[in-house]
């Protein structure tokens, strides 16, 4: 069975590699932002396997850990370097903390469907004890992982040898008191829960509720509510599947819980609408409480209007007052108290409007770009092509285009703001829109919850940038 998102040509997530690039941001006197490269770890490989492409990036709630998932089903967790964290000024340097295989490829024999191991989303739970917990999902199965440290071992068991084999009871002639001895630090990742068999179509979103007891998972047509302690059942809270699939006009593209109100959630659709649902009003939230939709400008109407209006990502602000939505050409900021139109609109790559025909031919027009908030909700970040990513300052209304490029991998190399030229005459520092590489794209980004440290996934490379105070 084909997913409705494939039918409607909604596609494409990306994956992971073994390299970190850390960069530092400098502010000049006029308020413009400059970046310089600070540190590189790993190797820059020419050949990139598909399994190594990063498919999701997520900071935990205090920003000390950063998790990435890839198309090969692996999760790599990076930990902030303690020296860089405590230095003045603080630096955003991360080292590999743990790597584990989260998902394996599967085959659904009933539907003759191959299920990829690709990690679609990772979400952290708030820390309640020394261990860390995170949810990871591929197209069908969600897993809850426990990541814990062990630096001590027990020796001197009575009933088993040191290698773990069971001793012959006849050989036990004396009682020994086990002792605890220090050992080299070991980080262990173990699956605690597996939530499966609840989605007919591909899972595109998971979101942990503010109560830290429940979470939602969304596919193209349904949203399910889970309890973290119950794996064999979930509650369907949104179902937009029509009786006749030939009448299908839209699919769910993203869903998220409100950061503070456990009864409120939002979900976006391929029709360019965002629906806010209140679970207190009805058990099945098919009737939304609010509908956020911008009226279409008739002058911009074209063959591609429906495709480029599809919302690929929606994120509620940390304060819970606003939300951002990303469509193909822009990022919009919405006030939850005003449904009629967005309060801010930022063009990401408007110069591609004239290239929509060729982007349709190479399927790039169906790329799903993510977006994210800064910790204090004053700035927004999202990706573009040619390994460009865009930062929008909501206070000053300034915007910045930067490139996560391989040639910056030298200490203290300044990153100059990039500009794209659409006309015939091109300035020295500009790049022509015809020269953009559409195979290099920044789909996945993340912002540190309290500091100006950002993570940018560029194919199999992970770049980290920091605002220099």
Short mmCIF file of C-alpha atoms in Angstrom, two decimals:
data_model
loop_
_atom_site.label_atom_id
_atom_site.label_comp_id
_atom_site.label_asym_id
_atom_site.label_seq_id
_atom_site.Cartn_x
_atom_site.Cartn_y
_atom_site.Cartn_z
CA UNK A 1 0.00 0.00 0.00
CA UNK A 2 1.29 3.41 -0.91
CA UNK A 3 1.18 6.18 1.65
CA UNK A 4 -1.19 9.07 0.85
CA UNK A 5 1.80 11.39 1.26
CA UNK A 6 3.50 9.51 -1.54
CA UNK A 7 0.34 9.72 -3.63
CA UNK A 8 0.26 13.49 -3.11
CA UNK A 9 4.04 13.65 -3.64
CA UNK A 10 4.85 14.70 -0.09
CA UNK A 11 8.28 13.27 0.53
CA UNK A 12 11.83 13.16 1.78
CA UNK A 13 13.63 13.20 5.14
CA UNK A 14 17.46 13.01 5.60
CA UNK A 15 20.20 11.32 7.67
CA UNK A 16 23.44 11.05 9.74
CA UNK A 17 27.22 11.04 9.72
CA UNK A 18 30.21 11.09 11.97
CA UNK A 19 31.39 14.68 11.87
CA UNK A 20 30.87 17.78 13.99
CA UNK A 21 31.80 21.28 12.96
CA UNK A 22 31.65 23.94 15.63
CA UNK A 23 31.67 27.61 14.78
CA UNK A 24 31.61 30.86 16.68
CA UNK A 25 29.53 33.93 15.92
CA UNK A 26 30.86 37.49 16.26
CA UNK A 27 28.80 40.65 16.37
CA UNK A 28 30.28 43.69 14.68
CA UNK A 29 29.60 47.25 15.71
CA UNK A 30 26.73 47.76 13.26
CA UNK A 31 24.76 44.82 14.62
CA UNK A 32 25.39 42.54 11.65
CA UNK A 33 26.36 38.96 12.40
CA UNK A 34 29.61 37.31 11.35
CA UNK A 35 30.66 33.72 11.88
CA UNK A 36 34.07 32.08 12.14
CA UNK A 37 34.96 28.42 12.23
CA UNK A 38 36.28 27.12 15.53
CA UNK A 39 36.61 23.35 15.61
CA UNK A 40 36.18 20.20 13.51
CA UNK A 41 35.89 16.58 14.57
CA UNK A 42 35.79 13.54 12.32
CA UNK A 43 36.70 13.43 8.65
CA UNK A 44 35.27 15.09 5.57
CA UNK A 45 34.56 12.21 3.24
CA UNK A 46 33.90 12.58 -0.46
CA UNK A 47 31.71 9.48 -0.72
CA UNK A 48 28.52 9.70 1.28
CA UNK A 49 26.41 6.59 1.75
CA UNK A 50 22.67 7.09 1.94
CA UNK A 51 22.59 5.49 5.39
CA UNK A 52 24.79 8.28 6.77
CA UNK A 53 22.52 11.18 5.82
CA UNK A 54 21.12 12.99 8.88
CA UNK A 55 17.34 12.76 9.20
CA UNK A 56 16.69 14.59 12.50
CA UNK A 57 18.45 16.78 15.07
CA UNK A 58 17.21 17.49 18.60
CA UNK A 59 18.64 19.15 21.73
CA UNK A 60 17.47 17.90 25.11
CA UNK A 61 15.75 20.27 27.56
CA UNK A 62 18.92 21.71 29.14
CA UNK A 63 20.96 21.63 25.93
CA UNK A 64 23.74 19.46 27.36
CA UNK A 65 22.90 16.62 24.96
CA UNK A 66 22.26 16.72 21.23
CA UNK A 67 20.78 13.69 19.45
CA UNK A 68 20.90 12.99 15.72
CA UNK A 69 19.25 10.21 13.76
CA UNK A 70 20.13 8.91 10.30
CA UNK A 71 18.67 6.91 7.45
CA UNK A 72 20.63 3.88 8.63
CA UNK A 73 18.52 3.73 11.81
CA UNK A 74 21.32 4.91 14.09
CA UNK A 75 21.07 7.45 16.89
CA UNK A 76 24.21 9.38 17.84
CA UNK A 77 24.14 11.45 21.03
CA UNK A 78 26.66 14.25 21.55
CA UNK A 79 27.42 15.67 24.99
CA UNK A 80 28.57 19.22 25.65
CA UNK A 81 32.20 19.39 26.62
CA UNK A 82 32.36 20.36 30.35
CA UNK A 83 35.38 22.63 29.80
CA UNK A 84 33.66 24.56 27.02
CA UNK A 85 30.48 24.83 29.08
CA UNK A 86 32.26 26.33 32.09
CA UNK A 87 34.66 28.55 30.16
CA UNK A 88 34.18 32.32 29.96
CA UNK A 89 32.74 33.06 27.50
CA UNK A 90 30.95 29.72 27.22
CA UNK A 91 31.68 27.70 24.11
CA UNK A 92 29.35 25.28 22.36
CA UNK A 93 31.59 22.25 21.80
CA UNK A 94 30.14 18.73 21.80
CA UNK A 95 31.75 15.28 21.86
CA UNK A 96 30.30 11.88 20.98
CA UNK A 97 28.54 10.50 24.06
CA UNK A 98 26.70 7.40 22.84
CA UNK A 99 25.89 5.64 19.57
CA UNK A 100 23.32 2.89 19.16
CA UNK A 101 21.21 1.20 16.51
CA UNK A 102 17.63 2.30 17.14
CA UNK A 103 15.75 0.68 14.25
CA UNK A 104 16.39 -2.12 11.77
CA UNK A 105 14.86 -2.59 8.30
CA UNK A 106 11.67 -4.65 8.32
CA UNK A 107 9.25 -6.14 5.83
CA UNK A 108 5.46 -6.10 6.16
CA UNK A 109 4.44 -9.40 4.57
CA UNK A 110 0.71 -8.64 4.70
CA UNK A 111 1.12 -5.48 2.63
CA UNK A 112 4.30 -6.49 0.77
CA UNK A 113 5.83 -3.29 2.05
CA UNK A 114 9.45 -2.66 3.03
CA UNK A 115 9.77 -0.54 6.18
CA UNK A 116 12.89 1.58 6.24
CA UNK A 117 15.05 1.91 9.33
CA UNK A 118 15.36 5.68 8.82
CA UNK A 119 14.83 7.73 12.01
CA UNK A 120 12.07 10.25 11.26
CA UNK A 121 11.98 12.06 14.62
CA UNK A 122 13.66 12.11 18.02
CA UNK A 123 12.09 13.70 21.11
CA UNK A 124 13.66 13.95 24.58
CA UNK A 125 11.74 13.48 27.83
CA UNK A 126 12.51 15.81 30.71
CA UNK A 127 15.07 14.33 33.06
CA UNK A 128 13.70 12.88 36.31
CA UNK A 129 16.66 10.78 37.47
CA UNK A 130 20.33 10.30 36.52
CA UNK A 131 19.31 8.52 33.29
CA UNK A 132 18.12 10.19 30.09
CA UNK A 133 15.07 9.06 28.10
CA UNK A 134 14.22 9.74 24.48
CA UNK A 135 11.64 8.63 21.91
CA UNK A 136 12.73 7.70 18.40
CA UNK A 137 10.56 6.62 15.49
CA UNK A 138 10.82 5.32 11.97
CA UNK A 139 7.83 5.03 9.61
CA UNK A 140 5.94 2.50 11.78
CA UNK A 141 7.48 1.86 15.20
CA UNK A 142 8.22 4.20 18.12
CA UNK A 143 10.77 3.24 20.76
CA UNK A 144 11.49 4.65 24.21
CA UNK A 145 15.21 4.49 25.01
CA UNK A 146 16.96 4.80 28.33
CA UNK A 147 20.51 6.20 28.20
CA UNK A 148 22.42 5.67 31.44
CA UNK A 149 25.98 5.73 32.75
CA UNK A 150 27.77 2.98 34.61
CA UNK A 151 31.14 3.52 36.29
CA UNK A 152 31.05 0.75 38.94
CA UNK A 153 30.88 -3.04 38.73
CA UNK A 154 30.01 -5.74 41.24
CA UNK A 155 32.49 -8.54 41.92
CA UNK A 156 32.36 -11.60 44.12
CA UNK A 157 28.96 -13.15 43.32
CA UNK A 158 28.16 -16.46 45.04
CA UNK A 159 26.10 -18.10 42.31
CA UNK A 160 27.92 -16.98 39.16
CA UNK A 161 31.44 -16.48 37.91
CA UNK A 162 32.90 -13.10 36.96
CA UNK A 163 32.20 -13.82 33.26
CA UNK A 164 28.50 -14.39 34.06
CA UNK A 165 28.32 -18.19 33.86
CA UNK A 166 26.33 -19.96 36.58
CA UNK A 167 28.41 -21.83 39.16
CA UNK A 168 27.76 -25.41 40.11
CA UNK A 169 25.96 -25.29 43.51
CA UNK A 170 28.05 -28.25 44.64
CA UNK A 171 31.19 -26.14 44.28
CA UNK A 172 29.89 -23.36 46.53
CA UNK A 173 31.42 -24.02 49.93
CA UNK A 174 31.58 -20.53 51.43
CA UNK A 175 29.51 -17.37 51.47
CA UNK A 176 31.06 -14.34 49.78
CA UNK A 177 30.02 -10.73 50.18
CA UNK A 178 29.92 -9.03 46.75
CA UNK A 179 31.98 -5.85 46.46
CA UNK A 180 31.52 -2.78 44.27
CA UNK A 181 34.61 -1.62 42.37
CA UNK A 182 35.15 1.36 40.05
CA UNK A 183 35.38 0.80 36.30
CA UNK A 184 35.79 2.86 33.16
CA UNK A 185 32.70 4.94 32.39
CA UNK A 186 30.28 3.10 30.14
CA UNK A 187 27.21 4.67 28.52
CA UNK A 188 24.43 2.15 27.89
CA UNK A 189 21.35 2.63 25.72
CA UNK A 190 18.54 0.16 26.28
CA UNK A 191 15.00 0.04 24.83
CA UNK A 192 12.40 0.36 27.60
CA UNK A 193 9.18 0.44 25.55
CA UNK A 194 8.23 -0.37 21.95
CA UNK A 195 5.05 1.22 20.58
CA UNK A 196 4.07 -0.55 17.36
CA UNK A 197 1.18 -1.54 15.09
CA UNK A 198 -0.85 1.66 15.55
CA UNK A 199 -0.23 3.45 12.24
CA UNK A 200 -1.33 2.40 8.77
CA UNK A 201 0.64 5.18 7.12
CA UNK A 202 4.09 6.65 7.70
CA UNK A 203 4.70 8.42 11.03
CA UNK A 204 5.84 12.00 10.40
CA UNK A 205 5.68 13.48 13.93
CA UNK A 206 5.96 12.61 17.60
CA UNK A 207 5.54 15.13 20.43
CA UNK A 208 5.82 14.65 24.20
CA UNK A 209 3.06 16.30 26.21
CA UNK A 210 3.83 18.83 28.93
CA UNK A 211 2.52 16.34 31.52
CA UNK A 212 5.50 14.09 30.60
CA UNK A 213 3.16 11.08 30.80
CA UNK A 214 1.60 11.05 27.34
CA UNK A 215 2.74 11.78 23.80
CA UNK A 216 1.22 11.94 20.33
CA UNK A 217 2.25 10.31 17.08
CA UNK A 218 0.96 11.49 13.71
CA UNK A 219 0.88 9.90 10.29
CA UNK A 220 -0.61 11.20 7.05
CA UNK A 221 -4.23 10.75 8.13
CA UNK A 222 -4.39 10.11 11.88
CA UNK A 223 -3.02 11.33 15.20
CA UNK A 224 -2.80 8.90 18.12
CA UNK A 225 -2.39 9.61 21.83
CA UNK A 226 -0.16 7.26 23.82
CA UNK A 227 0.66 6.78 27.49
CA UNK A 228 4.38 6.23 28.05
CA UNK A 229 3.68 3.22 30.28
CA UNK A 230 1.21 1.48 27.92
CA UNK A 231 2.52 -0.05 24.70
CA UNK A 232 -0.37 -2.22 23.50
CA UNK A 233 -3.00 0.47 22.97
CA UNK A 234 -3.33 4.09 21.91
CA UNK A 235 -6.26 6.48 21.55
CA UNK A 236 -7.08 7.97 18.16
CA UNK A 237 -7.71 11.71 18.64
CA UNK A 238 -7.67 12.96 15.01
CA UNK A 239 -8.82 11.07 11.93
CA UNK A 240 -9.12 12.86 8.57
CA UNK A 241 -9.32 9.71 6.42
CA UNK A 242 -12.27 9.99 4.01
CA UNK A 243 -14.65 7.09 3.50
CA UNK A 244 -13.60 6.97 -0.13
CA UNK A 245 -9.84 7.41 -0.55
CA UNK A 246 -10.42 8.88 -4.00
CA UNK A 247 -11.87 11.91 -2.20
CA UNK A 248 -8.59 12.52 -0.33
CA UNK A 249 -7.65 16.19 -0.63
CA UNK A 250 -5.10 16.73 2.16
CA UNK A 251 -2.75 14.94 4.52
CA UNK A 252 -1.33 15.74 7.95
CA UNK A 253 2.24 17.00 7.63
CA UNK A 254 3.25 17.84 11.23
CA UNK A 255 1.77 17.81 14.75
CA UNK A 256 2.88 19.14 18.13
CA UNK A 257 1.62 19.53 21.70
CA UNK A 258 1.45 22.93 23.38
CA UNK A 259 4.54 23.45 25.61
CA UNK A 260 2.48 24.27 28.73
CA UNK A 261 -1.18 23.32 28.21
CA UNK A 262 -1.47 19.54 28.12
CA UNK A 263 -4.90 19.59 26.47
CA UNK A 264 -3.90 21.67 23.42
CA UNK A 265 -2.24 20.44 20.23
CA UNK A 266 -1.78 21.77 16.70
CA UNK A 267 -1.37 20.01 13.38
CA UNK A 268 -0.66 21.27 9.88
CA UNK A 269 -1.83 20.00 6.54
CA UNK A 270 -0.75 19.88 2.91
CA UNK A 271 -3.47 22.44 2.16
CA UNK A 272 -1.57 25.14 4.04
CA UNK A 273 -3.84 25.17 7.09
CA UNK A 274 -3.05 24.74 10.78
CA UNK A 275 -5.68 23.41 13.16
CA UNK A 276 -5.61 23.88 16.91
CA UNK A 277 -7.45 21.21 18.90
CA UNK A 278 -8.55 21.14 22.53
CA UNK A 279 -8.85 17.61 23.90
CA UNK A 280 -11.25 18.84 26.62
CA UNK A 281 -13.95 19.66 24.04
CA UNK A 282 -14.33 16.15 22.60
CA UNK A 283 -12.66 12.76 22.69
CA UNK A 284 -12.19 12.84 18.91
CA UNK A 285 -10.69 16.16 17.85
CA UNK A 286 -11.92 16.12 14.25
CA UNK A 287 -13.68 19.41 14.98
CA UNK A 288 -10.90 21.90 15.55
CA UNK A 289 -11.09 24.80 18.00
CA UNK A 290 -9.18 27.20 15.74
CA UNK A 291 -8.20 27.22 12.08
CA UNK A 292 -5.16 29.25 11.00
CA UNK A 293 -5.13 29.98 7.29
CA UNK A 294 -3.85 32.85 5.21
CA UNK A 295 -6.13 33.90 2.33
CA UNK A 296 -4.50 33.26 -1.02
CA UNK A 297 -3.40 36.21 -3.11
CA UNK A 298 -5.15 35.77 -6.51
CA UNK A 299 -2.31 37.58 -8.28
CA UNK A 300 0.16 34.85 -7.24
CA UNK A 301 -2.11 31.99 -8.27
CA UNK A 302 -0.31 29.39 -10.40
CA UNK A 303 -0.13 25.68 -11.18
CA UNK A 304 2.23 25.26 -8.21
CA UNK A 305 0.20 27.25 -5.65
CA UNK A 306 -1.20 24.22 -3.82
CA UNK A 307 2.16 22.45 -3.69
CA UNK A 308 4.19 25.37 -2.34
CA UNK A 309 1.48 26.29 0.20
CA UNK A 310 1.78 22.87 1.86
CA UNK A 311 3.16 23.29 5.39
CA UNK A 312 6.16 21.06 6.02
CA UNK A 313 6.69 21.94 9.69
CA UNK A 314 4.94 23.72 12.55
CA UNK A 315 6.54 24.66 15.89
CA UNK A 316 4.95 26.33 18.91
CA UNK A 317 7.08 28.95 20.63
CA UNK A 318 8.69 28.23 23.98
CA UNK A 319 6.33 30.73 25.62
CA UNK A 320 3.31 29.05 24.02
CA UNK A 321 1.95 32.33 22.66
CA UNK A 322 3.07 32.00 19.04
CA UNK A 323 3.84 29.36 16.45
CA UNK A 324 5.80 29.25 13.21
CA UNK A 325 4.92 27.37 10.05
CA UNK A 326 7.23 26.58 7.16
CA UNK A 327 5.93 26.28 3.62
CA UNK A 328 8.14 25.91 0.56
CA UNK A 329 9.06 29.57 0.08
CA UNK A 330 8.53 31.22 3.48
CA UNK A 331 8.28 31.06 7.27
CA UNK A 332 5.22 32.57 8.93
CA UNK A 333 4.72 33.57 12.57
CA UNK A 334 1.20 33.16 13.97
CA UNK A 335 -0.36 34.53 17.15
CA UNK A 336 -2.54 31.84 18.73
CA UNK A 337 -5.10 34.55 19.46
CA UNK A 338 -5.45 35.55 15.77
CA UNK A 339 -6.52 33.00 13.17
CA UNK A 340 -7.10 35.23 10.14
CA UNK A 341 -3.51 35.86 9.07
CA UNK A 342 0.09 35.53 10.30
CA UNK A 343 1.58 38.45 12.20
CA UNK A 344 4.95 38.07 10.47
CA UNK A 345 6.07 36.53 7.19
CA UNK A 346 9.70 35.95 6.20
CA UNK A 347 10.65 34.90 2.64
CA UNK A 348 13.26 32.15 2.74
CA UNK A 349 14.21 31.82 -0.92
CA UNK A 350 11.78 33.93 -2.94
CA UNK A 351 14.26 33.86 -5.83
CA UNK A 352 13.16 30.26 -6.49
CA UNK A 353 9.64 31.30 -7.50
CA UNK A 354 10.79 31.60 -11.11
CA UNK A 355 12.39 28.12 -10.88
CA UNK A 356 9.32 26.20 -9.67
CA UNK A 357 8.91 24.35 -12.96
CA UNK A 358 12.40 22.81 -12.84
CA UNK A 359 12.05 22.19 -9.08
CA UNK A 360 8.87 20.28 -9.83
CA UNK A 361 10.66 18.21 -12.45
CA UNK A 362 13.45 17.17 -10.07
CA UNK A 363 11.02 16.68 -7.12
CA UNK A 364 12.77 19.30 -4.98
CA UNK A 365 9.49 21.18 -4.69
CA UNK A 366 8.32 18.39 -2.36
CA UNK A 367 11.25 18.76 0.09
CA UNK A 368 10.17 19.13 3.71
CA UNK A 369 12.14 21.88 5.43
CA UNK A 370 11.98 22.15 9.21
CA UNK A 371 12.09 25.35 11.28
CA UNK A 372 12.93 26.16 14.89
CA UNK A 373 12.70 28.90 17.53
CA UNK A 374 15.53 30.43 19.52
CA UNK A 375 15.35 29.87 23.27
CA UNK A 376 13.77 33.28 23.98
CA UNK A 377 11.53 33.23 20.85
CA UNK A 378 13.28 36.30 19.42
CA UNK A 379 14.69 34.56 16.35
CA UNK A 380 13.78 31.83 13.85
CA UNK A 381 15.97 29.50 11.83
CA UNK A 382 15.25 27.33 8.80
CA UNK A 383 17.13 25.79 5.89
CA UNK A 384 17.44 26.25 2.15
CA UNK A 385 19.42 24.85 -0.80
CA UNK A 386 23.15 24.99 -1.54
CA UNK A 387 23.65 24.23 2.19
CA UNK A 388 22.30 27.69 3.00
CA UNK A 389 20.39 28.30 6.21
CA UNK A 390 18.45 31.40 7.17
CA UNK A 391 18.22 33.20 10.52
CA UNK A 392 15.51 35.83 11.07
CA UNK A 393 15.70 38.27 13.99
CA UNK A 394 12.13 39.15 14.97
CA UNK A 395 13.21 42.19 17.00
CA UNK A 396 15.35 43.99 14.45
CA UNK A 397 13.70 42.38 11.39
CA UNK A 398 17.20 41.58 10.08
CA UNK A 399 17.76 38.34 8.23
CA UNK A 400 20.94 36.45 7.47
CA UNK A 401 21.91 33.79 4.93
CA UNK A 402 24.84 31.56 5.90
CA UNK A 403 26.40 28.52 4.28
CA UNK A 404 27.42 25.33 6.05
CA UNK A 405 30.33 24.69 3.70
CA UNK A 406 33.28 22.31 3.73
CA UNK A 407 35.76 25.11 3.00
CA UNK A 408 35.18 26.70 6.42
CA UNK A 409 36.82 23.77 8.18
CA UNK A 410 39.79 25.85 9.29
CA UNK A 411 40.06 27.54 12.70
CA UNK A 412 38.92 31.18 12.79
CA UNK A 413 37.66 31.15 9.21
CA UNK A 414 35.02 33.87 8.89
CA UNK A 415 31.66 32.92 7.41
CA UNK A 416 30.50 35.75 5.20
CA UNK A 417 26.77 36.31 4.72
CA UNK A 418 25.75 34.89 1.34
CA UNK A 419 23.60 36.63 -1.25
CA UNK A 420 21.84 35.12 -4.25
CA UNK A 421 21.72 37.07 -7.50
CA UNK A 422 18.67 36.67 -9.76
CA UNK A 423 19.58 39.17 -12.49
CA UNK A 424 22.12 38.98 -15.27
CA UNK A 425 24.79 41.09 -13.59
CA UNK A 426 26.34 39.50 -10.54
CA UNK A 427 28.43 41.17 -7.85
CA UNK A 428 31.67 39.66 -6.58
CA UNK A 429 30.29 38.12 -3.35
CA UNK A 430 27.00 36.94 -4.86
CA UNK A 431 26.05 33.54 -6.22
CA UNK A 432 23.73 33.17 -9.19
CA UNK A 433 20.44 31.37 -8.64
CA UNK A 434 21.38 29.17 -11.62
CA UNK A 435 24.50 27.99 -9.78
CA UNK A 436 22.72 26.73 -6.66
CA UNK A 437 23.22 23.05 -5.86
CA UNK A 438 19.80 21.57 -5.14
CA UNK A 439 21.31 18.28 -3.98
CA UNK A 440 22.79 20.12 -0.99
CA UNK A 441 19.95 21.12 1.30
CA UNK A 442 19.51 22.01 4.97
CA UNK A 443 16.31 20.24 5.98
CA UNK A 444 16.96 19.74 9.70
CA UNK A 445 17.99 22.37 12.26
CA UNK A 446 17.84 22.78 16.04
CA UNK A 447 18.39 25.67 18.47
CA UNK A 448 19.79 25.30 22.00
CA UNK A 449 16.95 25.86 24.53
CA UNK A 450 18.72 28.63 26.47
CA UNK A 451 21.81 29.76 24.53
CA UNK A 452 22.55 30.92 21.00
CA UNK A 453 23.99 27.59 19.90
CA UNK A 454 22.50 26.09 16.75
CA UNK A 455 22.87 22.71 15.07
CA UNK A 456 22.59 22.43 11.29
CA UNK A 457 22.47 19.09 9.45
CA UNK A 458 24.04 19.23 6.00
CA UNK A 459 23.77 15.81 4.34
CA UNK A 460 26.03 13.60 6.54
CA UNK A 461 27.71 16.50 8.38
CA UNK A 462 26.59 18.20 11.57
CA UNK A 463 27.61 21.84 11.95
CA UNK A 464 27.43 23.64 15.30
CA UNK A 465 27.54 27.42 15.52
CA UNK A 466 27.65 29.63 18.59
CA UNK A 467 26.86 33.26 19.24
CA UNK A 468 30.03 34.84 20.59
CA UNK A 469 29.29 37.16 23.49
#
